[in-house]
Amino acid sequence: MTEVTLTINGQRIAARVEPRTHLADFLREEQRLTGTHLGCEQGVCGACTILLDGAPARACLTFAAACNGADIRTVEGFGDDLLMARLREAFSAEHALQCGFCTPGMLISAYDVVRRLPGADEPRIRRELSGNLCRCTGYMGIIAAVTRVLAEATAEERAAAVTPRPIAAAGAGDEPDIPSVAAPSLRSASPRRPSWWARLKARFGVGE
Ligand code: FES
Ligand code: FES
């Protein structure tokens, strides 16, 4: 067993952990923080995403024993944080979840985007969230929710965010350009929707 001292959601804790125990199991089974979900357990789906020292990390790929001195923030640990409150509201308003399995990890990654990249555009949001898989929504509601919060969040709310990760000084252009796939330019019926929002309509008759 390895002794670790770490901070989880603002609380300092000491624990003894098996060297092979990953952080997600430690959070769920020993700390009873079951908001961190486990999907693939091999770093692919992003359901287990938490903030580790302010940056998103896969809890299923992180050994708890390696977290001595770390600052961990799970989806339960945001309290009245205004940015996370905005995200929760926007996810609900934009239908950004169905079964909700991906939602804790998605919220953590989205929080990092709105905190760190105030100028992120839609392709950048898609790229930033590409490590979080959702089997239900088709992603459009998720992107709409993050877009809405990016437009509405204030600099004060970003500055008061719980994570110490630095904010990009000049919007979305803070890393080498990665080619992105252009989103379809379908016109929206509603002015609130981004231009890439598409609604498919079809009719069919059923014979008697
Ligand atoms: Fe960790 Fe899927 S459970 S990435
Ligand atoms: Fe079901 Fe995303 S809402 S997996």
mmCIF file with all atom_site columns, C-alpha atoms and ligand atoms in Angstrom:
data_model
loop_
_atom_site.group_PDB
_atom_site.id
_atom_site.type_symbol
_atom_site.label_atom_id
_atom_site.label_alt_id
_atom_site.label_comp_id
_atom_site.label_asym_id
_atom_site.label_entity_id
_atom_site.label_seq_id
_atom_site.pdbx_PDB_ins_code
_atom_site.Cartn_x
_atom_site.Cartn_y
_atom_site.Cartn_z
_atom_site.occupancy
_atom_site.B_iso_or_equiv
_atom_site.pdbx_formal_charge
_atom_site.auth_seq_id
_atom_site.auth_comp_id
_atom_site.auth_asym_id
_atom_site.auth_atom_id
_atom_site.pdbx_PDB_model_num
ATOM   1   C  CA  . MET A 1 1   ? 0.000   0.000  0.000   1.00 0.00 ? 1   MET A CA  1
ATOM   2   C  CA  . THR A 1 2   ? 1.087   3.549  -0.737  1.00 0.00 ? 2   THR A CA  1
ATOM   3   C  CA  . GLU A 1 3   ? 0.252   6.511  1.459   1.00 0.00 ? 3   GLU A CA  1
ATOM   4   C  CA  . VAL A 1 4   ? -0.993  9.602  -0.355  1.00 0.00 ? 4   VAL A CA  1
ATOM   5   C  CA  . THR A 1 5   ? -2.201  13.012 0.713   1.00 0.00 ? 5   THR A CA  1
ATOM   6   C  CA  . LEU A 1 6   ? -4.251  14.897 -1.825  1.00 0.00 ? 6   LEU A CA  1
ATOM   7   C  CA  . THR A 1 7   ? -6.951  17.513 -2.099  1.00 0.00 ? 7   THR A CA  1
ATOM   8   C  CA  . ILE A 1 8   ? -10.315 16.413 -3.473  1.00 0.00 ? 8   ILE A CA  1
ATOM   9   C  CA  . ASN A 1 9   ? -12.918 19.084 -4.143  1.00 0.00 ? 9   ASN A CA  1
ATOM   10  C  CA  . GLY A 1 10  ? -11.153 21.432 -1.745  1.00 0.00 ? 10  GLY A CA  1
ATOM   11  C  CA  . GLN A 1 11  ? -10.807 18.892 1.072   1.00 0.00 ? 11  GLN A CA  1
ATOM   12  C  CA  . ARG A 1 12  ? -7.428  17.597 2.116   1.00 0.00 ? 12  ARG A CA  1
ATOM   13  C  CA  . ILE A 1 13  ? -7.441  13.849 2.633   1.00 0.00 ? 13  ILE A CA  1
ATOM   14  C  CA  . ALA A 1 14  ? -4.884  11.184 3.481   1.00 0.00 ? 14  ALA A CA  1
ATOM   15  C  CA  . ALA A 1 15  ? -5.333  7.605  2.273   1.00 0.00 ? 15  ALA A CA  1
ATOM   16  C  CA  . ARG A 1 16  ? -3.575  4.302  1.727   1.00 0.00 ? 16  ARG A CA  1
ATOM   17  C  CA  . VAL A 1 17  ? -3.984  2.956  -1.783  1.00 0.00 ? 17  VAL A CA  1
ATOM   18  C  CA  . GLU A 1 18  ? -2.983  -0.125 -3.711  1.00 0.00 ? 18  GLU A CA  1
ATOM   19  C  CA  . PRO A 1 19  ? -0.389  0.815  -6.339  1.00 0.00 ? 19  PRO A CA  1
ATOM   20  C  CA  . ARG A 1 20  ? -2.649  -0.634 -9.061  1.00 0.00 ? 20  ARG A CA  1
ATOM   21  C  CA  . THR A 1 21  ? -5.806  1.293  -8.056  1.00 0.00 ? 21  THR A CA  1
ATOM   22  C  CA  . HIS A 1 22  ? -6.712  3.886  -10.617 1.00 0.00 ? 22  HIS A CA  1
ATOM   23  C  CA  . LEU A 1 23  ? -8.030  7.273  -9.594  1.00 0.00 ? 23  LEU A CA  1
ATOM   24  C  CA  . ALA A 1 24  ? -11.578 6.640  -10.846 1.00 0.00 ? 24  ALA A CA  1
ATOM   25  C  CA  . ASP A 1 25  ? -11.948 3.524  -8.677  1.00 0.00 ? 25  ASP A CA  1
ATOM   26  C  CA  . PHE A 1 26  ? -10.428 5.394  -5.748  1.00 0.00 ? 26  PHE A CA  1
ATOM   27  C  CA  . LEU A 1 27  ? -12.892 8.281  -6.172  1.00 0.00 ? 27  LEU A CA  1
ATOM   28  C  CA  . ARG A 1 28  ? -15.927 6.090  -6.717  1.00 0.00 ? 28  ARG A CA  1
ATOM   29  C  CA  . GLU A 1 29  ? -15.325 3.249  -4.287  1.00 0.00 ? 29  GLU A CA  1
ATOM   30  C  CA  . GLU A 1 30  ? -13.340 4.828  -1.483  1.00 0.00 ? 30  GLU A CA  1
ATOM   31  C  CA  . GLN A 1 31  ? -14.450 8.458  -1.607  1.00 0.00 ? 31  GLN A CA  1
ATOM   32  C  CA  . ARG A 1 32  ? -18.040 7.683  -2.694  1.00 0.00 ? 32  ARG A CA  1
ATOM   33  C  CA  . LEU A 1 33  ? -17.800 10.267 -5.480  1.00 0.00 ? 33  LEU A CA  1
ATOM   34  C  CA  . THR A 1 34  ? -19.744 8.319  -8.070  1.00 0.00 ? 34  THR A CA  1
ATOM   35  C  CA  . GLY A 1 35  ? -20.245 11.285 -10.389 1.00 0.00 ? 35  GLY A CA  1
ATOM   36  C  CA  . THR A 1 36  ? -17.009 10.239 -12.091 1.00 0.00 ? 36  THR A CA  1
ATOM   37  C  CA  . HIS A 1 37  ? -18.254 7.597  -14.538 1.00 0.00 ? 37  HIS A CA  1
ATOM   38  C  CA  . LEU A 1 38  ? -16.398 4.665  -16.006 1.00 0.00 ? 38  LEU A CA  1
ATOM   39  C  CA  . GLY A 1 39  ? -17.094 3.674  -19.594 1.00 0.00 ? 39  GLY A CA  1
ATOM   40  C  CA  . CYS A 1 40  ? -14.181 2.143  -21.449 1.00 0.00 ? 40  CYS A CA  1
ATOM   41  C  CA  . GLU A 1 41  ? -11.501 2.167  -18.704 1.00 0.00 ? 41  GLU A CA  1
ATOM   42  C  CA  . GLN A 1 42  ? -8.874  2.542  -21.406 1.00 0.00 ? 42  GLN A CA  1
ATOM   43  C  CA  . GLY A 1 43  ? -8.723  6.276  -22.014 1.00 0.00 ? 43  GLY A CA  1
ATOM   44  C  CA  . VAL A 1 44  ? -11.047 6.458  -25.008 1.00 0.00 ? 44  VAL A CA  1
ATOM   45  C  CA  . CYS A 1 45  ? -14.507 7.651  -23.941 1.00 0.00 ? 45  CYS A CA  1
ATOM   46  C  CA  . GLY A 1 46  ? -13.767 10.533 -21.557 1.00 0.00 ? 46  GLY A CA  1
ATOM   47  C  CA  . ALA A 1 47  ? -16.559 9.601  -19.126 1.00 0.00 ? 47  ALA A CA  1
ATOM   48  C  CA  . CYS A 1 48  ? -14.047 9.575  -16.262 1.00 0.00 ? 48  CYS A CA  1
ATOM   49  C  CA  . THR A 1 49  ? -12.647 13.066 -16.952 1.00 0.00 ? 49  THR A CA  1
ATOM   50  C  CA  . ILE A 1 50  ? -11.750 15.057 -13.833 1.00 0.00 ? 50  ILE A CA  1
ATOM   51  C  CA  . LEU A 1 51  ? -9.590  18.129 -13.247 1.00 0.00 ? 51  LEU A CA  1
ATOM   52  C  CA  . LEU A 1 52  ? -6.122  17.207 -12.056 1.00 0.00 ? 52  LEU A CA  1
ATOM   53  C  CA  . ASP A 1 53  ? -4.208  20.298 -10.927 1.00 0.00 ? 53  ASP A CA  1
ATOM   54  C  CA  . GLY A 1 54  ? -6.638  22.345 -12.991 1.00 0.00 ? 54  GLY A CA  1
ATOM   55  C  CA  . ALA A 1 55  ? -6.359  20.423 -16.265 1.00 0.00 ? 55  ALA A CA  1
ATOM   56  C  CA  . PRO A 1 56  ? -8.713  17.723 -17.588 1.00 0.00 ? 56  PRO A CA  1
ATOM   57  C  CA  . ALA A 1 57  ? -7.349  14.203 -17.068 1.00 0.00 ? 57  ALA A CA  1
ATOM   58  C  CA  . ARG A 1 58  ? -8.554  10.626 -17.499 1.00 0.00 ? 58  ARG A CA  1
ATOM   59  C  CA  . ALA A 1 59  ? -9.142  9.215  -14.032 1.00 0.00 ? 59  ALA A CA  1
ATOM   60  C  CA  . CYS A 1 60  ? -9.096  5.671  -15.466 1.00 0.00 ? 60  CYS A CA  1
ATOM   61  C  CA  . LEU A 1 61  ? -5.532  6.163  -16.721 1.00 0.00 ? 61  LEU A CA  1
ATOM   62  C  CA  . THR A 1 62  ? -4.227  7.849  -13.572 1.00 0.00 ? 62  THR A CA  1
ATOM   63  C  CA  . PHE A 1 63  ? -2.935  5.813  -10.647 1.00 0.00 ? 63  PHE A CA  1
ATOM   64  C  CA  . ALA A 1 64  ? -4.219  7.102  -7.325  1.00 0.00 ? 64  ALA A CA  1
ATOM   65  C  CA  . ALA A 1 65  ? -0.771  6.417  -5.881  1.00 0.00 ? 65  ALA A CA  1
ATOM   66  C  CA  . ALA A 1 66  ? 0.688   8.911  -8.357  1.00 0.00 ? 66  ALA A CA  1
ATOM   67  C  CA  . CYS A 1 67  ? -1.590  11.693 -7.089  1.00 0.00 ? 67  CYS A CA  1
ATOM   68  C  CA  . ASN A 1 68  ? 0.280   12.504 -3.902  1.00 0.00 ? 68  ASN A CA  1
ATOM   69  C  CA  . GLY A 1 69  ? 0.013   16.283 -3.431  1.00 0.00 ? 69  GLY A CA  1
ATOM   70  C  CA  . ALA A 1 70  ? -2.411  16.677 -6.339  1.00 0.00 ? 70  ALA A CA  1
ATOM   71  C  CA  . ASP A 1 71  ? -5.499  18.854 -6.479  1.00 0.00 ? 71  ASP A CA  1
ATOM   72  C  CA  . ILE A 1 72  ? -8.468  16.865 -7.816  1.00 0.00 ? 72  ILE A CA  1
ATOM   73  C  CA  . ARG A 1 73  ? -11.819 18.331 -8.804  1.00 0.00 ? 73  ARG A CA  1
ATOM   74  C  CA  . THR A 1 74  ? -14.706 16.031 -9.675  1.00 0.00 ? 74  THR A CA  1
ATOM   75  C  CA  . VAL A 1 75  ? -18.113 16.966 -11.053 1.00 0.00 ? 75  VAL A CA  1
ATOM   76  C  CA  . GLU A 1 76  ? -19.444 17.033 -7.474  1.00 0.00 ? 76  GLU A CA  1
ATOM   77  C  CA  . GLY A 1 77  ? -16.918 19.684 -6.470  1.00 0.00 ? 77  GLY A CA  1
ATOM   78  C  CA  . PHE A 1 78  ? -18.122 22.836 -8.165  1.00 0.00 ? 78  PHE A CA  1
ATOM   79  C  CA  . GLY A 1 79  ? -20.681 24.006 -5.612  1.00 0.00 ? 79  GLY A CA  1
ATOM   80  C  CA  . ASP A 1 80  ? -21.926 27.453 -6.594  1.00 0.00 ? 80  ASP A CA  1
ATOM   81  C  CA  . ASP A 1 81  ? -19.245 28.019 -9.212  1.00 0.00 ? 81  ASP A CA  1
ATOM   82  C  CA  . LEU A 1 82  ? -20.949 30.334 -11.700 1.00 0.00 ? 82  LEU A CA  1
ATOM   83  C  CA  . LEU A 1 83  ? -19.363 28.915 -14.831 1.00 0.00 ? 83  LEU A CA  1
ATOM   84  C  CA  . MET A 1 84  ? -20.415 25.377 -13.948 1.00 0.00 ? 84  MET A CA  1
ATOM   85  C  CA  . ALA A 1 85  ? -23.886 26.620 -12.990 1.00 0.00 ? 85  ALA A CA  1
ATOM   86  C  CA  . ARG A 1 86  ? -24.170 28.228 -16.419 1.00 0.00 ? 86  ARG A CA  1
ATOM   87  C  CA  . LEU A 1 87  ? -23.033 25.009 -18.094 1.00 0.00 ? 87  LEU A CA  1
ATOM   88  C  CA  . ARG A 1 88  ? -25.544 22.882 -16.182 1.00 0.00 ? 88  ARG A CA  1
ATOM   89  C  CA  . GLU A 1 89  ? -28.344 25.257 -17.156 1.00 0.00 ? 89  GLU A CA  1
ATOM   90  C  CA  . ALA A 1 90  ? -27.225 25.412 -20.779 1.00 0.00 ? 90  ALA A CA  1
ATOM   91  C  CA  . PHE A 1 91  ? -26.931 21.601 -21.039 1.00 0.00 ? 91  PHE A CA  1
ATOM   92  C  CA  . SER A 1 92  ? -30.487 21.349 -19.823 1.00 0.00 ? 92  SER A CA  1
ATOM   93  C  CA  . ALA A 1 93  ? -31.833 24.157 -22.045 1.00 0.00 ? 93  ALA A CA  1
ATOM   94  C  CA  . GLU A 1 94  ? -30.088 22.889 -25.184 1.00 0.00 ? 94  GLU A CA  1
ATOM   95  C  CA  . HIS A 1 95  ? -30.939 19.203 -24.650 1.00 0.00 ? 95  HIS A CA  1
ATOM   96  C  CA  . ALA A 1 96  ? -27.248 18.394 -24.386 1.00 0.00 ? 96  ALA A CA  1
ATOM   97  C  CA  . LEU A 1 97  ? -27.871 15.110 -22.600 1.00 0.00 ? 97  LEU A CA  1
ATOM   98  C  CA  . GLN A 1 98  ? -30.106 12.102 -22.884 1.00 0.00 ? 98  GLN A CA  1
ATOM   99  C  CA  . CYS A 1 99  ? -28.998 9.155  -20.729 1.00 0.00 ? 99  CYS A CA  1
ATOM   100 C  CA  . GLY A 1 100 ? -26.464 11.413 -18.974 1.00 0.00 ? 100 GLY A CA  1
ATOM   101 C  CA  . PHE A 1 101 ? -23.689 8.840  -18.818 1.00 0.00 ? 101 PHE A CA  1
ATOM   102 C  CA  . CYS A 1 102 ? -21.169 11.049 -20.611 1.00 0.00 ? 102 CYS A CA  1
ATOM   103 C  CA  . THR A 1 103 ? -22.377 14.242 -18.914 1.00 0.00 ? 103 THR A CA  1
ATOM   104 C  CA  . PRO A 1 104 ? -20.013 14.482 -15.907 1.00 0.00 ? 104 PRO A CA  1
ATOM   105 C  CA  . GLY A 1 105 ? -16.937 14.123 -18.121 1.00 0.00 ? 105 GLY A CA  1
ATOM   106 C  CA  . MET A 1 106 ? -18.476 16.344 -20.768 1.00 0.00 ? 106 MET A CA  1
ATOM   107 C  CA  . LEU A 1 107 ? -19.185 19.080 -18.198 1.00 0.00 ? 107 LEU A CA  1
ATOM   108 C  CA  . ILE A 1 108 ? -15.624 18.953 -16.906 1.00 0.00 ? 108 ILE A CA  1
ATOM   109 C  CA  . SER A 1 109 ? -14.168 19.269 -20.418 1.00 0.00 ? 109 SER A CA  1
ATOM   110 C  CA  . ALA A 1 110 ? -16.679 21.990 -21.314 1.00 0.00 ? 110 ALA A CA  1
ATOM   111 C  CA  . TYR A 1 111 ? -15.766 23.855 -18.125 1.00 0.00 ? 111 TYR A CA  1
ATOM   112 C  CA  . ASP A 1 112 ? -12.131 23.787 -19.164 1.00 0.00 ? 112 ASP A CA  1
ATOM   113 C  CA  . VAL A 1 113 ? -13.058 25.203 -22.578 1.00 0.00 ? 113 VAL A CA  1
ATOM   114 C  CA  . VAL A 1 114 ? -15.164 28.098 -21.269 1.00 0.00 ? 114 VAL A CA  1
ATOM   115 C  CA  . ARG A 1 115 ? -12.591 28.893 -18.586 1.00 0.00 ? 115 ARG A CA  1
ATOM   116 C  CA  . ARG A 1 116 ? -9.487  28.676 -20.739 1.00 0.00 ? 116 ARG A CA  1
ATOM   117 C  CA  . LEU A 1 117 ? -10.633 29.623 -24.239 1.00 0.00 ? 117 LEU A CA  1
ATOM   118 C  CA  . PRO A 1 118 ? -13.100 32.533 -24.071 1.00 0.00 ? 118 PRO A CA  1
ATOM   119 C  CA  . GLY A 1 119 ? -12.746 33.138 -27.812 1.00 0.00 ? 119 GLY A CA  1
ATOM   120 C  CA  . ALA A 1 120 ? -13.227 29.527 -28.937 1.00 0.00 ? 120 ALA A CA  1
ATOM   121 C  CA  . ASP A 1 121 ? -15.285 29.145 -32.080 1.00 0.00 ? 121 ASP A CA  1
ATOM   122 C  CA  . GLU A 1 122 ? -17.383 26.139 -33.034 1.00 0.00 ? 122 GLU A CA  1
ATOM   123 C  CA  . PRO A 1 123 ? -14.621 24.094 -34.758 1.00 0.00 ? 123 PRO A CA  1
ATOM   124 C  CA  . ARG A 1 124 ? -12.371 24.712 -31.757 1.00 0.00 ? 124 ARG A CA  1
ATOM   125 C  CA  . ILE A 1 125 ? -15.081 23.622 -29.322 1.00 0.00 ? 125 ILE A CA  1
ATOM   126 C  CA  . ARG A 1 126 ? -15.539 20.421 -31.324 1.00 0.00 ? 126 ARG A CA  1
ATOM   127 C  CA  . ARG A 1 127 ? -11.814 19.777 -31.297 1.00 0.00 ? 127 ARG A CA  1
ATOM   128 C  CA  . GLU A 1 128 ? -11.521 20.448 -27.564 1.00 0.00 ? 128 GLU A CA  1
ATOM   129 C  CA  . LEU A 1 129 ? -14.403 18.071 -26.802 1.00 0.00 ? 129 LEU A CA  1
ATOM   130 C  CA  . SER A 1 130 ? -13.259 15.396 -29.244 1.00 0.00 ? 130 SER A CA  1
ATOM   131 C  CA  . GLY A 1 131 ? -11.929 13.298 -26.365 1.00 0.00 ? 131 GLY A CA  1
ATOM   132 C  CA  . ASN A 1 132 ? -15.412 12.939 -24.860 1.00 0.00 ? 132 ASN A CA  1
ATOM   133 C  CA  . LEU A 1 133 ? -17.751 10.500 -26.539 1.00 0.00 ? 133 LEU A CA  1
ATOM   134 C  CA  . CYS A 1 134 ? -21.531 10.661 -26.321 1.00 0.00 ? 134 CYS A CA  1
ATOM   135 C  CA  . ARG A 1 135 ? -23.626 7.783  -27.628 1.00 0.00 ? 135 ARG A CA  1
ATOM   136 C  CA  . CYS A 1 136 ? -26.944 9.655  -27.449 1.00 0.00 ? 136 CYS A CA  1
ATOM   137 C  CA  . THR A 1 137 ? -27.039 13.302 -28.412 1.00 0.00 ? 137 THR A CA  1
ATOM   138 C  CA  . GLY A 1 138 ? -25.315 13.651 -31.774 1.00 0.00 ? 138 GLY A CA  1
ATOM   139 C  CA  . TYR A 1 139 ? -23.269 16.408 -30.070 1.00 0.00 ? 139 TYR A CA  1
ATOM   140 C  CA  . MET A 1 140 ? -25.243 19.317 -31.511 1.00 0.00 ? 140 MET A CA  1
ATOM   141 C  CA  . GLY A 1 141 ? -26.927 20.210 -28.239 1.00 0.00 ? 141 GLY A CA  1
ATOM   142 C  CA  . ILE A 1 142 ? -23.603 19.910 -26.420 1.00 0.00 ? 142 ILE A CA  1
ATOM   143 C  CA  . ILE A 1 143 ? -21.870 22.282 -28.832 1.00 0.00 ? 143 ILE A CA  1
ATOM   144 C  CA  . ALA A 1 144 ? -24.836 24.675 -28.624 1.00 0.00 ? 144 ALA A CA  1
ATOM   145 C  CA  . ALA A 1 145 ? -24.642 24.643 -24.804 1.00 0.00 ? 145 ALA A CA  1
ATOM   146 C  CA  . VAL A 1 146 ? -20.926 25.413 -24.746 1.00 0.00 ? 146 VAL A CA  1
ATOM   147 C  CA  . THR A 1 147 ? -21.368 28.099 -27.424 1.00 0.00 ? 147 THR A CA  1
ATOM   148 C  CA  . ARG A 1 148 ? -24.085 29.708 -25.320 1.00 0.00 ? 148 ARG A CA  1
ATOM   149 C  CA  . VAL A 1 149 ? -21.961 29.769 -22.171 1.00 0.00 ? 149 VAL A CA  1
ATOM   150 C  CA  . LEU A 1 150 ? -18.969 31.156 -24.047 1.00 0.00 ? 150 LEU A CA  1
ATOM   151 C  CA  . ALA A 1 151 ? -21.191 33.999 -25.234 1.00 0.00 ? 151 ALA A CA  1
ATOM   152 C  CA  . GLU A 1 152 ? -22.764 34.685 -21.845 1.00 0.00 ? 152 GLU A CA  1
ATOM   153 C  CA  . ALA A 1 153 ? -20.011 34.098 -19.269 1.00 0.00 ? 153 ALA A CA  1
ATOM   154 C  CA  . THR A 1 154 ? -18.284 37.162 -17.865 1.00 0.00 ? 154 THR A CA  1
ATOM   155 C  CA  . ALA A 1 155 ? -14.564 37.727 -17.291 1.00 0.00 ? 155 ALA A CA  1
ATOM   156 C  CA  . GLU A 1 156 ? -15.277 37.871 -13.532 1.00 0.00 ? 156 GLU A CA  1
ATOM   157 C  CA  . GLU A 1 157 ? -16.917 34.445 -13.615 1.00 0.00 ? 157 GLU A CA  1
ATOM   158 C  CA  . ARG A 1 158 ? -13.919 33.019 -15.460 1.00 0.00 ? 158 ARG A CA  1
ATOM   159 C  CA  . ALA A 1 159 ? -11.518 34.623 -13.007 1.00 0.00 ? 159 ALA A CA  1
ATOM   160 C  CA  . ALA A 1 160 ? -13.463 33.198 -10.045 1.00 0.00 ? 160 ALA A CA  1
ATOM   161 C  CA  . ALA A 1 161 ? -13.485 29.668 -11.454 1.00 0.00 ? 161 ALA A CA  1
ATOM   162 C  CA  . VAL A 1 162 ? -12.329 26.898 -9.131  1.00 0.00 ? 162 VAL A CA  1
ATOM   163 C  CA  . THR A 1 163 ? -9.515  25.681 -11.341 1.00 0.00 ? 163 THR A CA  1
ATOM   164 C  CA  . PRO A 1 164 ? -6.190  27.527 -11.290 1.00 0.00 ? 164 PRO A CA  1
ATOM   165 C  CA  . ARG A 1 165 ? -5.521  26.779 -14.987 1.00 0.00 ? 165 ARG A CA  1
ATOM   166 C  CA  . PRO A 1 166 ? -4.510  29.958 -16.861 1.00 0.00 ? 166 PRO A CA  1
ATOM   167 C  CA  . ILE A 1 167 ? -6.893  31.677 -19.260 1.00 0.00 ? 167 ILE A CA  1
ATOM   168 C  CA  . ALA A 1 168 ? -5.751  32.114 -22.871 1.00 0.00 ? 168 ALA A CA  1
ATOM   169 C  CA  . ALA A 1 169 ? -4.791  35.737 -23.453 1.00 0.00 ? 169 ALA A CA  1
ATOM   170 C  CA  . ALA A 1 170 ? -5.948  35.961 -27.048 1.00 0.00 ? 170 ALA A CA  1
ATOM   171 C  CA  . GLY A 1 171 ? -8.954  33.747 -27.481 1.00 0.00 ? 171 GLY A CA  1
ATOM   172 C  CA  . ALA A 1 172 ? -8.739  30.521 -29.433 1.00 0.00 ? 172 ALA A CA  1
ATOM   173 C  CA  . GLY A 1 173 ? -5.390  31.001 -31.124 1.00 0.00 ? 173 GLY A CA  1
ATOM   174 C  CA  . ASP A 1 174 ? -3.099  29.896 -28.311 1.00 0.00 ? 174 ASP A CA  1
ATOM   175 C  CA  . GLU A 1 175 ? -1.789  26.686 -29.822 1.00 0.00 ? 175 GLU A CA  1
ATOM   176 C  CA  . PRO A 1 176 ? -0.493  25.588 -33.220 1.00 0.00 ? 176 PRO A CA  1
ATOM   177 C  CA  . ASP A 1 177 ? -3.193  25.497 -35.818 1.00 0.00 ? 177 ASP A CA  1
ATOM   178 C  CA  . ILE A 1 178 ? -4.660  22.040 -36.238 1.00 0.00 ? 178 ILE A CA  1
ATOM   179 C  CA  . PRO A 1 179 ? -6.632  21.538 -39.425 1.00 0.00 ? 179 PRO A CA  1
ATOM   180 C  CA  . SER A 1 180 ? -10.263 21.133 -38.581 1.00 0.00 ? 180 SER A CA  1
ATOM   181 C  CA  . VAL A 1 181 ? -13.162 19.763 -40.535 1.00 0.00 ? 181 VAL A CA  1
ATOM   182 C  CA  . ALA A 1 182 ? -15.475 22.594 -41.510 1.00 0.00 ? 182 ALA A CA  1
ATOM   183 C  CA  . ALA A 1 183 ? -18.923 22.301 -40.013 1.00 0.00 ? 183 ALA A CA  1
ATOM   184 C  CA  . PRO A 1 184 ? -21.804 22.181 -42.505 1.00 0.00 ? 184 PRO A CA  1
ATOM   185 C  CA  . SER A 1 185 ? -23.149 25.657 -43.195 1.00 0.00 ? 185 SER A CA  1
ATOM   186 C  CA  . LEU A 1 186 ? -26.821 24.869 -42.907 1.00 0.00 ? 186 LEU A CA  1
ATOM   187 C  CA  . ARG A 1 187 ? -29.026 27.818 -42.172 1.00 0.00 ? 187 ARG A CA  1
ATOM   188 C  CA  . SER A 1 188 ? -30.957 27.829 -38.983 1.00 0.00 ? 188 SER A CA  1
ATOM   189 C  CA  . ALA A 1 189 ? -34.637 28.576 -38.556 1.00 0.00 ? 189 ALA A CA  1
ATOM   190 C  CA  . SER A 1 190 ? -34.051 30.213 -35.180 1.00 0.00 ? 190 SER A CA  1
ATOM   191 C  CA  . PRO A 1 191 ? -31.730 33.199 -34.686 1.00 0.00 ? 191 PRO A CA  1
ATOM   192 C  CA  . ARG A 1 192 ? -30.604 31.690 -31.350 1.00 0.00 ? 192 ARG A CA  1
ATOM   193 C  CA  . ARG A 1 193 ? -29.159 28.633 -33.069 1.00 0.00 ? 193 ARG A CA  1
ATOM   194 C  CA  . PRO A 1 194 ? -25.628 28.660 -34.488 1.00 0.00 ? 194 PRO A CA  1
ATOM   195 C  CA  . SER A 1 195 ? -25.437 28.560 -38.288 1.00 0.00 ? 195 SER A CA  1
ATOM   196 C  CA  . TRP A 1 196 ? -24.402 24.881 -38.318 1.00 0.00 ? 196 TRP A CA  1
ATOM   197 C  CA  . TRP A 1 197 ? -27.531 23.750 -36.475 1.00 0.00 ? 197 TRP A CA  1
ATOM   198 C  CA  . ALA A 1 198 ? -29.669 21.565 -38.719 1.00 0.00 ? 198 ALA A CA  1
ATOM   199 C  CA  . ARG A 1 199 ? -33.112 20.167 -38.096 1.00 0.00 ? 199 ARG A CA  1
ATOM   200 C  CA  . LEU A 1 200 ? -34.254 17.327 -40.274 1.00 0.00 ? 200 LEU A CA  1
ATOM   201 C  CA  . LYS A 1 201 ? -37.943 17.244 -41.116 1.00 0.00 ? 201 LYS A CA  1
ATOM   202 C  CA  . ALA A 1 202 ? -39.737 14.445 -42.921 1.00 0.00 ? 202 ALA A CA  1
ATOM   203 C  CA  . ARG A 1 203 ? -43.313 13.280 -43.366 1.00 0.00 ? 203 ARG A CA  1
ATOM   204 C  CA  . PHE A 1 204 ? -44.739 9.989  -44.395 1.00 0.00 ? 204 PHE A CA  1
ATOM   205 C  CA  . GLY A 1 205 ? -48.198 8.542  -44.629 1.00 0.00 ? 205 GLY A CA  1
ATOM   206 C  CA  . VAL A 1 206 ? -49.317 5.264  -43.173 1.00 0.00 ? 206 VAL A CA  1
ATOM   207 C  CA  . GLY A 1 207 ? -51.918 3.383  -45.206 1.00 0.00 ? 207 GLY A CA  1
ATOM   208 C  CA  . GLU A 1 208 ? -55.064 2.186  -43.495 1.00 0.00 ? 208 GLU A CA  1
HETATM 209 FE FE1 . FES B 2 .   ? -11.762 6.663  -18.721 1.00 0.00 ? 1   FES B FE1 1
HETATM 210 FE FE2 . FES B 2 .   ? -13.329 5.877  -20.750 1.00 0.00 ? 1   FES B FE2 1
HETATM 211 S  S1  . FES B 2 .   ? -13.505 5.396  -18.624 1.00 0.00 ? 1   FES B S1  1
HETATM 212 S  S2  . FES B 2 .   ? -11.671 7.281  -20.786 1.00 0.00 ? 1   FES B S2  1
HETATM 213 FE FE1 . FES B 2 .   ? -25.996 9.392  -23.222 1.00 0.00 ? 2   FES B FE1 1
HETATM 214 FE FE2 . FES B 2 .   ? -24.090 11.199 -23.757 1.00 0.00 ? 2   FES B FE2 1
HETATM 215 S  S1  . FES B 2 .   ? -26.117 11.550 -23.056 1.00 0.00 ? 2   FES B S1  1
HETATM 216 S  S2  . FES B 2 .   ? -23.902 9.052  -23.656 1.00 0.00 ? 2   FES B S2  1
#
